XYZ file of C-alpha atoms in Angstrom:
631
model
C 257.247 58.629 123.173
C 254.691 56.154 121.599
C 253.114 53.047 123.344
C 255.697 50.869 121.184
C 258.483 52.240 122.169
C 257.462 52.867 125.638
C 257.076 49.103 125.621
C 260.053 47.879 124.314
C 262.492 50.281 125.508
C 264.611 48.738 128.496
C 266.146 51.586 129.523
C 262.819 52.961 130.959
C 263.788 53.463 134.575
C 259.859 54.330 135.465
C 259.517 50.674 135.044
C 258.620 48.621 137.975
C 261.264 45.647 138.173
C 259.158 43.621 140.343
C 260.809 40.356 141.806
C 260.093 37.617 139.856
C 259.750 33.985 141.912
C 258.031 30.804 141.445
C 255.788 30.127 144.173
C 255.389 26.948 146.354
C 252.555 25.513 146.111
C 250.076 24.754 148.738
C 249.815 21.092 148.790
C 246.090 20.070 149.699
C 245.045 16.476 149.686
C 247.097 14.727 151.955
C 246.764 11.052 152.386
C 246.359 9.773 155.719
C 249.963 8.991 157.661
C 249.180 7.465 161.113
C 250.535 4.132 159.844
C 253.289 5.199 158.631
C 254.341 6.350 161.817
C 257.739 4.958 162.264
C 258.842 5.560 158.933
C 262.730 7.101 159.263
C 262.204 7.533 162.828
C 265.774 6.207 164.297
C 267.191 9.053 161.814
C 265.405 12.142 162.932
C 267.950 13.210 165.604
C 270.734 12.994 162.668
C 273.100 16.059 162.148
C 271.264 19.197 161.820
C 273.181 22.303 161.610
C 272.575 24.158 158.764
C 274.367 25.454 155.844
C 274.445 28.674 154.744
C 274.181 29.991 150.949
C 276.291 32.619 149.167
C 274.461 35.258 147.104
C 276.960 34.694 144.669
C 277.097 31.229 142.066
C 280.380 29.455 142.283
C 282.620 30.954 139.127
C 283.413 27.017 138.846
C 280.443 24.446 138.714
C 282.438 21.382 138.550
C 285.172 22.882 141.258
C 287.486 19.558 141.751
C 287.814 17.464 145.150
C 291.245 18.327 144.915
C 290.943 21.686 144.148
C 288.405 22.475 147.027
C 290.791 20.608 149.403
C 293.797 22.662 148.340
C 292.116 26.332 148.867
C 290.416 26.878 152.297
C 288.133 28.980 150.370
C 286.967 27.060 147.768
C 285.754 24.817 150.165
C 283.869 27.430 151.939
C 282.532 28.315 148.947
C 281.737 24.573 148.054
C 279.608 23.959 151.052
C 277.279 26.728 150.616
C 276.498 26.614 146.821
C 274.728 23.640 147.268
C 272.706 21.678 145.229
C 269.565 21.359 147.431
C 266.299 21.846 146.523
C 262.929 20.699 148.298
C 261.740 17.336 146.604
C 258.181 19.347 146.069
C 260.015 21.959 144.274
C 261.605 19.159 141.733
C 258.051 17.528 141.706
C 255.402 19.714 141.209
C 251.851 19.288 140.106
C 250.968 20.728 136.891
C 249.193 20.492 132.889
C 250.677 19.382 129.960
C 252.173 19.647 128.001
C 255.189 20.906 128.939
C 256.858 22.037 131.733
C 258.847 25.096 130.451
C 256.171 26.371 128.153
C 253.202 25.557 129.933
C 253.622 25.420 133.463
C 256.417 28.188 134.005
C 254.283 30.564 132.004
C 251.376 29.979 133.529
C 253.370 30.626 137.075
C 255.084 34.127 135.523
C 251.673 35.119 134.545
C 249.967 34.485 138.200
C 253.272 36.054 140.078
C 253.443 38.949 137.454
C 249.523 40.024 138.480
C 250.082 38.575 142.139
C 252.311 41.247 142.750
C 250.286 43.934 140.738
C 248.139 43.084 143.895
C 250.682 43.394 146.482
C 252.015 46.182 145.474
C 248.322 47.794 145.247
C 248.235 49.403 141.566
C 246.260 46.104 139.503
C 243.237 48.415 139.721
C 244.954 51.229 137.923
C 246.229 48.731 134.916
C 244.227 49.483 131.801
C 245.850 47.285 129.279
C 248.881 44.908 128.972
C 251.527 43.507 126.584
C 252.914 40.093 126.554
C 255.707 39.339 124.872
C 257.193 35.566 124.507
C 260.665 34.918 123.195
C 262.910 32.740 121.784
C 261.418 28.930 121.870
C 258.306 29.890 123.742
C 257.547 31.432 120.517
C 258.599 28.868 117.849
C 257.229 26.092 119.643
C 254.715 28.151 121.712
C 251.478 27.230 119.738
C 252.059 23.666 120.213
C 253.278 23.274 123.349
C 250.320 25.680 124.418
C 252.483 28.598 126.054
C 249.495 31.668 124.982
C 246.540 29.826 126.694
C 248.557 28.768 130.005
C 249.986 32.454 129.805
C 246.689 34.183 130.276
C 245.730 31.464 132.450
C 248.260 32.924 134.565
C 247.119 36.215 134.269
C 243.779 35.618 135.210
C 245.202 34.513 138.760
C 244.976 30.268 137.705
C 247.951 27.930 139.269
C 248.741 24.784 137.169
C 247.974 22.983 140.721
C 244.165 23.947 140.360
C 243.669 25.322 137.172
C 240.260 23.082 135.602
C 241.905 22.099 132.837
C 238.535 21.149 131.150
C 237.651 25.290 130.914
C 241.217 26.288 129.261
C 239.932 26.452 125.725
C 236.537 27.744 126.242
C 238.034 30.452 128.690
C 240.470 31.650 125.755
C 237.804 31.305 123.020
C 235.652 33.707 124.971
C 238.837 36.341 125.885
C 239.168 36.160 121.527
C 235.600 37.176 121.006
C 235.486 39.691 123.743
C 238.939 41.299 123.250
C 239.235 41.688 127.090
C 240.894 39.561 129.713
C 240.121 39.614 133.477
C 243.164 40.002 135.337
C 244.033 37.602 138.910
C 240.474 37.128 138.113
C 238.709 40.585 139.848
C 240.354 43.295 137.327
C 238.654 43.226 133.673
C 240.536 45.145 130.794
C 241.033 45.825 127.356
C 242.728 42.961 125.932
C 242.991 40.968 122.292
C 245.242 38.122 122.298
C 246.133 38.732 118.145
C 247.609 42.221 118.964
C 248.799 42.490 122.288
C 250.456 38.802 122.517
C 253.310 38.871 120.295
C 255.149 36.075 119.700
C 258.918 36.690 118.699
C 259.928 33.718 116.651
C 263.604 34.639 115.922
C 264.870 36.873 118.487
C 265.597 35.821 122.614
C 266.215 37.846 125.380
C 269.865 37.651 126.294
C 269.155 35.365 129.846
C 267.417 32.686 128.634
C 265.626 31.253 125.516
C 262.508 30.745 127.634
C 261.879 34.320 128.262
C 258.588 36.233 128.377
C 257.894 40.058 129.265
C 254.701 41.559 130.680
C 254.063 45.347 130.466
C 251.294 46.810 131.973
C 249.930 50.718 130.933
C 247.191 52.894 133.103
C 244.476 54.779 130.865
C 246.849 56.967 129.817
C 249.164 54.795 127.723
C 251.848 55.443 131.061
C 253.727 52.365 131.983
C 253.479 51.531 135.357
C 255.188 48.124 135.713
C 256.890 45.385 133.409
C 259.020 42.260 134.176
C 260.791 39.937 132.363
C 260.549 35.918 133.401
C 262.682 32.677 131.881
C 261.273 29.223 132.171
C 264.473 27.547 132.605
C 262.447 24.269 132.813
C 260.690 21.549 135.024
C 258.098 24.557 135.971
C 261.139 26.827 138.000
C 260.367 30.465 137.185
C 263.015 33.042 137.484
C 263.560 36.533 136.421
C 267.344 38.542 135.605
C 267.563 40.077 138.639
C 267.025 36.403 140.862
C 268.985 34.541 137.949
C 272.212 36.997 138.390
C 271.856 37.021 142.307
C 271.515 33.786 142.853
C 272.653 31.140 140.814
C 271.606 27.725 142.069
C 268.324 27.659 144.187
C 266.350 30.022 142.201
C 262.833 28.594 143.274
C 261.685 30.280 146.399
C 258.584 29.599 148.788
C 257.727 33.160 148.882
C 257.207 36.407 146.970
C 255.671 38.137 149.681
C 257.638 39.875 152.121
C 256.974 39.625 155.772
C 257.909 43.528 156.625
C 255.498 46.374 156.429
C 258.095 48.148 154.063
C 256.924 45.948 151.110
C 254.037 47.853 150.999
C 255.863 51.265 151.145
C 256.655 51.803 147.525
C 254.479 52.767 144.502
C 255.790 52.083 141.732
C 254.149 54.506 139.869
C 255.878 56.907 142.539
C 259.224 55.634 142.089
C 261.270 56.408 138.388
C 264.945 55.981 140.183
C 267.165 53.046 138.618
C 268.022 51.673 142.571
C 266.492 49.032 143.583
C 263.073 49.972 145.718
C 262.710 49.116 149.314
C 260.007 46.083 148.645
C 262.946 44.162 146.338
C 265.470 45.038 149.136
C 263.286 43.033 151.393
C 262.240 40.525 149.332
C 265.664 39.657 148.496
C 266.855 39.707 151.726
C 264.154 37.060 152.514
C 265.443 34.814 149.622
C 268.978 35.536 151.299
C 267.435 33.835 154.245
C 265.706 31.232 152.427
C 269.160 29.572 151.521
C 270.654 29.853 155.194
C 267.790 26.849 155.784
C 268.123 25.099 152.887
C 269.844 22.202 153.667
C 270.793 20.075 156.836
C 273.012 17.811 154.807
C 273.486 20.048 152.095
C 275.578 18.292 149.094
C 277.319 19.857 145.378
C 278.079 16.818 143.533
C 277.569 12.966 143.388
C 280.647 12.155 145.109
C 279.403 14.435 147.905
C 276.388 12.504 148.357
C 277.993 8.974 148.393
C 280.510 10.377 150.470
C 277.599 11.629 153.056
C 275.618 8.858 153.020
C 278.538 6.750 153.921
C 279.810 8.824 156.648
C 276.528 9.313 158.187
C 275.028 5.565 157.382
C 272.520 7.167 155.720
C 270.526 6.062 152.492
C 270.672 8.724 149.846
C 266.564 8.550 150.627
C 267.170 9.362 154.125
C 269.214 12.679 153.297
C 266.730 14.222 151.421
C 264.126 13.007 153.718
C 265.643 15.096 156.674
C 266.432 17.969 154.429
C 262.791 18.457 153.885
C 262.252 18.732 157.603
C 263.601 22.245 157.525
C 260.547 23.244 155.458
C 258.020 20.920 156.396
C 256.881 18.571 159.569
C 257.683 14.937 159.355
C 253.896 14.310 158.772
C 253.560 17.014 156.229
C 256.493 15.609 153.932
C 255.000 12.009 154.216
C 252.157 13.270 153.525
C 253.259 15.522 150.186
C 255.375 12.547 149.085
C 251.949 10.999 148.818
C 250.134 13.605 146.915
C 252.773 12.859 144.303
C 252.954 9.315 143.521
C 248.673 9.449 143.639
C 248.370 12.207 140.991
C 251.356 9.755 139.022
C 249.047 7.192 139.347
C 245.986 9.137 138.699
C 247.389 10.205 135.156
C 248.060 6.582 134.599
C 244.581 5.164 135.223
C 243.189 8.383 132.818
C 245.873 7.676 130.382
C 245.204 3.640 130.040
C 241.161 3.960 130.377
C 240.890 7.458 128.338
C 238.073 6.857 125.603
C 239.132 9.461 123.227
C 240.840 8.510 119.836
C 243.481 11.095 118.633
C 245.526 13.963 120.852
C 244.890 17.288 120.235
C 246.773 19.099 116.946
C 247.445 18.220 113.252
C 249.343 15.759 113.323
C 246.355 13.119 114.515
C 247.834 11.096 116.705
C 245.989 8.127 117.505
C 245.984 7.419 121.440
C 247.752 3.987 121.680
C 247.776 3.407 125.672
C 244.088 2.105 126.118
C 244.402 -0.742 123.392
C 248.038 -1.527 124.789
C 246.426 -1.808 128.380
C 243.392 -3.645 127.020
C 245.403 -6.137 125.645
C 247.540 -6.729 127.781
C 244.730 -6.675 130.407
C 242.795 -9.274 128.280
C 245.780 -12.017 127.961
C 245.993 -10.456 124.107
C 250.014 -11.593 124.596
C 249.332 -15.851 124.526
C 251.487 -17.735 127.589
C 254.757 -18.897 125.908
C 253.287 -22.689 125.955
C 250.347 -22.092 124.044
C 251.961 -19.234 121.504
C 255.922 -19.076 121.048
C 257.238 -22.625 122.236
C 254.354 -24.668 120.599
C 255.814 -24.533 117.127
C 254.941 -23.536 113.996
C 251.218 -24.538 113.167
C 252.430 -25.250 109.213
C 253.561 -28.829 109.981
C 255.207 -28.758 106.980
C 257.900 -26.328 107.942
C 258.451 -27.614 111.739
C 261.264 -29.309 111.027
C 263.261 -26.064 109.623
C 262.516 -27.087 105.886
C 260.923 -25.205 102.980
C 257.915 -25.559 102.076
C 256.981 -26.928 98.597
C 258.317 -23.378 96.041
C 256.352 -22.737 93.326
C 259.356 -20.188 91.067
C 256.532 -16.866 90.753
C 257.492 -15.268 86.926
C 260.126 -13.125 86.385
C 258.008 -10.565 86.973
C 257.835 -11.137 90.617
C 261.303 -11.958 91.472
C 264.979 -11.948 90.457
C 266.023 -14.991 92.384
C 267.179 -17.943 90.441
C 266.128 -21.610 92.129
C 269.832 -22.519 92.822
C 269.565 -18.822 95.382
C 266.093 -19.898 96.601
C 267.525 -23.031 97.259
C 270.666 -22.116 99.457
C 268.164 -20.577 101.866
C 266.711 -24.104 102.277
C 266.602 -24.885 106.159
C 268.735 -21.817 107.449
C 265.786 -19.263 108.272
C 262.349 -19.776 110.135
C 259.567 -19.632 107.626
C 257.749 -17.597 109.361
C 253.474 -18.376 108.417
C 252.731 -15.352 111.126
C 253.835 -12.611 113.300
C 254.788 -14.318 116.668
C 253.384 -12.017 119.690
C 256.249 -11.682 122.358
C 255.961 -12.390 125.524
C 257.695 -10.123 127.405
C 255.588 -8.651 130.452
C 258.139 -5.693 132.236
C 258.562 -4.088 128.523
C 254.749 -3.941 127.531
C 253.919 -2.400 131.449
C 256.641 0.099 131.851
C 255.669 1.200 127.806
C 252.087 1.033 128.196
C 252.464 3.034 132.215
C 254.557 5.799 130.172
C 252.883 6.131 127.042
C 249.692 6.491 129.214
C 251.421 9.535 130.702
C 252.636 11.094 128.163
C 249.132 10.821 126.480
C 247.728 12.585 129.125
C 249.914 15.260 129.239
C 250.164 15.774 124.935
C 246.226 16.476 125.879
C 247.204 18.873 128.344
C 245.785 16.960 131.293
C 247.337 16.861 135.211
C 250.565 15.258 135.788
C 253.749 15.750 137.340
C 256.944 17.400 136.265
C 259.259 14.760 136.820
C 261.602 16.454 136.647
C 259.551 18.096 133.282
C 256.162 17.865 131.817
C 258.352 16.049 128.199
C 259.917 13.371 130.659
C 256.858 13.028 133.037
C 256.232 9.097 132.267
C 259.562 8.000 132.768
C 259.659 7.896 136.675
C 255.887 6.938 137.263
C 256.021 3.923 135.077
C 259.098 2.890 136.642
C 257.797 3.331 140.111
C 254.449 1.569 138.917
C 255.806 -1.158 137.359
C 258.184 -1.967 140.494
C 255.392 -1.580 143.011
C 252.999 -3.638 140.855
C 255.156 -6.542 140.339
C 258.295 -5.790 142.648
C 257.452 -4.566 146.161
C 257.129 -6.373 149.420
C 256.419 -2.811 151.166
C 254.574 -0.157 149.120
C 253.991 2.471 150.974
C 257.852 2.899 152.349
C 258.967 2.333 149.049
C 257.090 4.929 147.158
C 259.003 7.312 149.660
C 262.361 5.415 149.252
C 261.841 5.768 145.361
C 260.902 9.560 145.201
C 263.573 10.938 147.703
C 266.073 9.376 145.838
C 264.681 10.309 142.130
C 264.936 13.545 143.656
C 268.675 13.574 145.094
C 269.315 12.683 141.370
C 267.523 15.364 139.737
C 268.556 18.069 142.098
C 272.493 17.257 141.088
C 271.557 17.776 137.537
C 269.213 20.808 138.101
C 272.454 22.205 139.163
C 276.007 20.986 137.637
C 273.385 21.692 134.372
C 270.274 22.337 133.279
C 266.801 20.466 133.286
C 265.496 22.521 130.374
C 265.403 21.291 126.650
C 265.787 24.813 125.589
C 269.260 24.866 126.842
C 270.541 20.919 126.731
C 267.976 19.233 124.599
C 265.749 16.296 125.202
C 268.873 14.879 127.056
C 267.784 17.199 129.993
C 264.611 16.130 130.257
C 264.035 12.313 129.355
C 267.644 11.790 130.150
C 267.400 13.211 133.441
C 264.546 11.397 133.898
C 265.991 7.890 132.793
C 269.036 8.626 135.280
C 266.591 9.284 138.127
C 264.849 6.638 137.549
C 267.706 4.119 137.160
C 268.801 5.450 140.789
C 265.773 5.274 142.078
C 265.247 1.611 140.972
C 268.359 0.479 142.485
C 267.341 1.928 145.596
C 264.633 -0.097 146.466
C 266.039 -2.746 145.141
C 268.257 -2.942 147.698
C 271.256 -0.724 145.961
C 273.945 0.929 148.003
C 274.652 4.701 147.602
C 277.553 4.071 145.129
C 275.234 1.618 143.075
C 272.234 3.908 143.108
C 274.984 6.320 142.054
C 276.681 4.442 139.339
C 272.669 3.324 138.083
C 272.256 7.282 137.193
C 275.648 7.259 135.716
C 274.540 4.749 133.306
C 271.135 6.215 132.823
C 272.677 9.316 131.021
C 275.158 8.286 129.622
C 273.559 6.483 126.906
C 271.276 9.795 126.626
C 274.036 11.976 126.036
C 273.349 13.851 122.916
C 269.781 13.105 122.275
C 268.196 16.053 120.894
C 264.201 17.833 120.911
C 263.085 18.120 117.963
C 259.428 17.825 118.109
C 257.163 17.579 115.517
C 254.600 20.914 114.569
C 255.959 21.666 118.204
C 253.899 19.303 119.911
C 255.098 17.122 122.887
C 253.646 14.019 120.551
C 256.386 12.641 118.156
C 258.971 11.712 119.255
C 258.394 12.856 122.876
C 255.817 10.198 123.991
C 257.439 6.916 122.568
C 261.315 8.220 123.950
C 259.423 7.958 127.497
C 258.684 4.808 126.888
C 262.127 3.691 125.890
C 263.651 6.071 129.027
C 261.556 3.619 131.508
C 263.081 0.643 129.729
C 266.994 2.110 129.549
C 266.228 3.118 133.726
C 265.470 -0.671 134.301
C 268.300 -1.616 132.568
C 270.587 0.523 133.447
C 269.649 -0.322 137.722
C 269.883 -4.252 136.633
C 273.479 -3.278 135.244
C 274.606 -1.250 138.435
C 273.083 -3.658 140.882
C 275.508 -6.667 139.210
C 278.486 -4.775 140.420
C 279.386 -3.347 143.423
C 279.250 0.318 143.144
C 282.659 0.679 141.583
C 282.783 1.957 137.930
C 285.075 4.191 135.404
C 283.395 7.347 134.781
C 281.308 9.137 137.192
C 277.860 10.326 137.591
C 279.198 13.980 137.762
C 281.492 13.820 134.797
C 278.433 12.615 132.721
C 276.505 15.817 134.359
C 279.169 17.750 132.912
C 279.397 15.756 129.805
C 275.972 16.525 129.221
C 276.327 20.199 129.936
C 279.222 20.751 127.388
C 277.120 18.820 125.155
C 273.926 21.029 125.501
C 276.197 24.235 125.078
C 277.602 23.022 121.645
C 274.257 21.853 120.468
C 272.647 23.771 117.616
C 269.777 25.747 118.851
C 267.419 23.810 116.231
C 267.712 20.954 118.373
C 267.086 22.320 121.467
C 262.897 22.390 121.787
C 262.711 24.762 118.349
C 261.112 22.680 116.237
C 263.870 24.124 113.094
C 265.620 21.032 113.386
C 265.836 16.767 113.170
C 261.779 14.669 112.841
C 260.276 18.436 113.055
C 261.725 19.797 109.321
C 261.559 15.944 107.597
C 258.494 14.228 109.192
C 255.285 16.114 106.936
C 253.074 17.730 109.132
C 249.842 16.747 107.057
């Protein structure tokens, strides 16, 4: 059999299917906590038991109230597919620009060579394939899915990885036509031939999906995985995806028991599944019995908790995370967060370079818009808007003295110029508005967004696309808004997160599979919840706030130009910051009550995603990316 079809064949049973699992990662950098020592303290001895978590995904996503009610074992059912997930997991650190095609990649690479290691055969590996599928092909180059993919195989995490050496590092794996792999192992490797990019065809899971095949001197495979990106950074593989349907980020790929290290896969060609997957699935198994101590499905479940347990939607999460994490340690992480947020603002707004990265030339707009705005550009309303025209001649609404041009120059007759006498302004210059929340909350996410498009360090929230949305909504309220900072970064976060984890599961947070309406969307309804928290929202308020945050997302599409997070990606954040605020000023004038629910827009929005043409889901084939000219 030749090395091609070796590689491609998937009914080689000599193939390795090695567990494929996004990591957590080791959060470093903690901010100092001793003052925030009381912080949820009367609600640590809350409910704790903890629910347990079926191997198997609910056949029903959207199972009714009534329904689970009605059948004893629906509701079993119900209470252990969950939608929990740790806030860190939801929020992760990472590099632009994007989420599913830079920062999943970059993970599948590490865990694909990670476990080479564990499983003691990366010395043996001569030369690999990679193959990338589906949209991490078509909008691959853009979105910079190669480079972050050998990243990943040279053992870098999109925590730690210096972004600054990502170029040079690839550059110099082109001109030497090897590749050091998890950063000890040098082979044979030329990223023309053995990366191959497969515009038009997908693996059947996921339209994210990547394969790695690895060969000994020989030309013998010894191991190959497939991995899907299914977006905001989660990693997954067919074998986790089919056995586990909601929580498919785990903690862990390495197995506690001395059996993991039992198995070689050269040794094994048998289709069963070997002894170290046994165990490491068993572990995941037990991963999901601690998932949650107020585990929730839905948004009605979550109201419904918080009311029966007096509990801010905040609070919840906050004592989930205790089954993972000390009360310090979660503080703490919750920390880490909102500084590297703020971090990519301050780079974003002060950033000295001109244009972003690619062909299109974008010109960097957040340092003039926070110089300006920094510099009084926008006049006080006395001294600008309400002062009058300066033509005195017009102030009092008439025209000014017309001179008819020739009719050359116009069509109008005097008798038409004349009925427009003293109806419109005559305006002598551009008036400069004077409106203070919209130019912060654009300038905040714009800055972000920048960053990222240069594939700098920000935070998936809940995806490197939407990742201004939530920091310049959290900036602009603790800038201008909050009496309390430091408890209301956490009260903001924890409930962005409640919000995003009920998405994450009644749909999808990946544009690849709902369009930008799972990414900015998500992040505008987050937001919007998040806002009315600390605001002073009740559960059902914060609840309808999200409601109204999709809703008026529904349907938006990704379409991005050349396949760069650029246009339209980094002015929609902008306008997702201002829809959250509006949307949280709209829920907090009522009183929680509302006609359509936050989980009928989640499933709204996943109906919508499945009947959406694939060209409009992060291909590039489709919308500003086939009728906006690339040069």
């Amino acid at each position: 059999m030749s090395l091609t079809a070796r590689m491609f064949s998937r009914s080689v049973t000599a193939a390795l299917r090695i567990s494929a699992v996004r990591r957590m990662p080791r959060l470093g950098g903690l901010v100092n906590t001793g003052r925030f020592s009381a912080l949820y303290n009367t609600r640590i001895t809350t409910r704790r038991g903890l629910a347990t978590s079926s191997a198997e995904p609910s056949a029903d996503p959207q199972l009714s109230e009534k329904e689970s009610k009605n059948d004893p074992e629906s509701s079993a059912k119900e209470s252990t597919n969950h939608a929990v997930v740790s806030t860190f997991d939801l929020f992760s650190i990472g590099v632009g620009p994007s989420s599913s095609h830079t920062v999943g990649p970059m993970r599948a690479g590490q865990i694909f060579v990670q476990d080479l290691v564990d499983h003691g055969i990366l010395n043996k590996v001569s030369s690999i394939k990679v193959d990338l599928y589906g949209s991490l092909a078509l909008t691959g180059i853009g979105h910079g899915t190669p480079n972050a993919t050998l990243m990943g195989l040279e053992g870098e995490l999109p925590e730690t990885v210096p972004t600054e050496t990502i170029i040079s590092r690839v550059e110099a794996m082109h001109q030497s036509s090897t590749i050091t792999l998890n950063g000890t192992h040098r082979i044979r490797f030329n990223p023309d031939k053995d990366m191959a990019l497969h515009y038009y065809e997908s693996l059947p899971q996921h339209p994210n999906g990547m394969r790695f095949t690895v060969f000994d001197a020989n030309g013998d495979m010894l191991a190959t995985n497939e991995y899907f990106s299914i977006g905001g950074g989660f990693v997954v593989n067919e074998r986790t995806q089919l056995a586990h349907g909601e929580n498919v980020y785990y903690r862990t790929t390495k197995p506690d028991s001395p059996a993991a290290g039992d198995t070689t896969p050269a040794d094994k060609s048998s289709g069963s599944t070997s002894a170290t997957e046994t165990v490491q699935m068993d572990e995941r198994t037990q991963q999901d019995l601690v998932t949650a101590s107020l585990p929730f499905r839905t948004g009605n479940d979550l109201v419904q908790l918080c009311n029966h347990e007096s509990l801010s939607i905040a609070e919840v999460v906050f004592l989930n995370e205790l089954q993972w994490r000390s009360r310090e340690e979660v503080i703490s992480a919750a920390y880490r967060i909102w500084n590297v947020m703020d971090d990519s603002i301050k780079r974003g707004c002060l950033s000295t370079s001109v244009k972003l990265p690619g062909r299109l030339n974008v010109n960097r707009r957040a340092p003039r818009l926070y110089q300006n705005l920094m510099r009084g550009f926008y006049s006080p309303p006395d001294q600008d808007m309400l002062s009058g025209p300066h033509n005195s001649a017009i102030s009092d609404g008439t025209a000014a003295p017309f001179t008819r041009p020739s009719i050359l120059e116009t069509s109008l007759t005097m008798m038409q110029r004349n009925e427009l006498n003293g109806v419109f302004r005559k305006k002598q210059r551009s008036r400069r508005p004077h409106l203070p929340h919209l130019d912060y909350l654009s300038v905040y996410a714009i800055a972000v967004n920048e960053e990222n498009a240069a594939g700098g360090r920000v935070v998936t929230a809940p995806t490197n696309g939407a990742a201004g949305v939530i920091p310049a909504v959290l900036k602009y309220y603790l800038e201008f808004l909050s009496e309390d900072p430091s408890r209301d970064i956490l009260e903001f976060l924890f409930t962005a997160s409640a919000i995003g984890m009920l998405y994450k599961r009644g749909a999808s947070i990946s544009a690849a599979e709902m369009g930008c309406q799972g990414e900015v969307g998500v992040a505008c309804s987050m937001s919007a919840a998040a806002f009315t928290a600390v605001m002073g929202g009740t559960p059902a308020q914060v609840e309808n706030a999200a409601e109204i945050g999709m809703e008026h997302n529904l349907g938006l599409t990704c379409d991005p130009v050349d396949g760069l997070v650029q246009i339209p990606c980094i002015e929609r954040n902008a306008l997702g910051a201002v829809k959250a605020v509006t949307a949280a000023q709209l829920a907090l004038q009522g009183d929680g009550s509302h006609r359509v629910s936050l989980d009928q827009v989640i499933e709204t929005m996943r109906q919508t995603g499945q009947d959406m043409m694939s060209k409009y889901k992060e291909t590039s084939q489709g919308g500003l990316a086939v009728n906006v000219p690339v040069c």
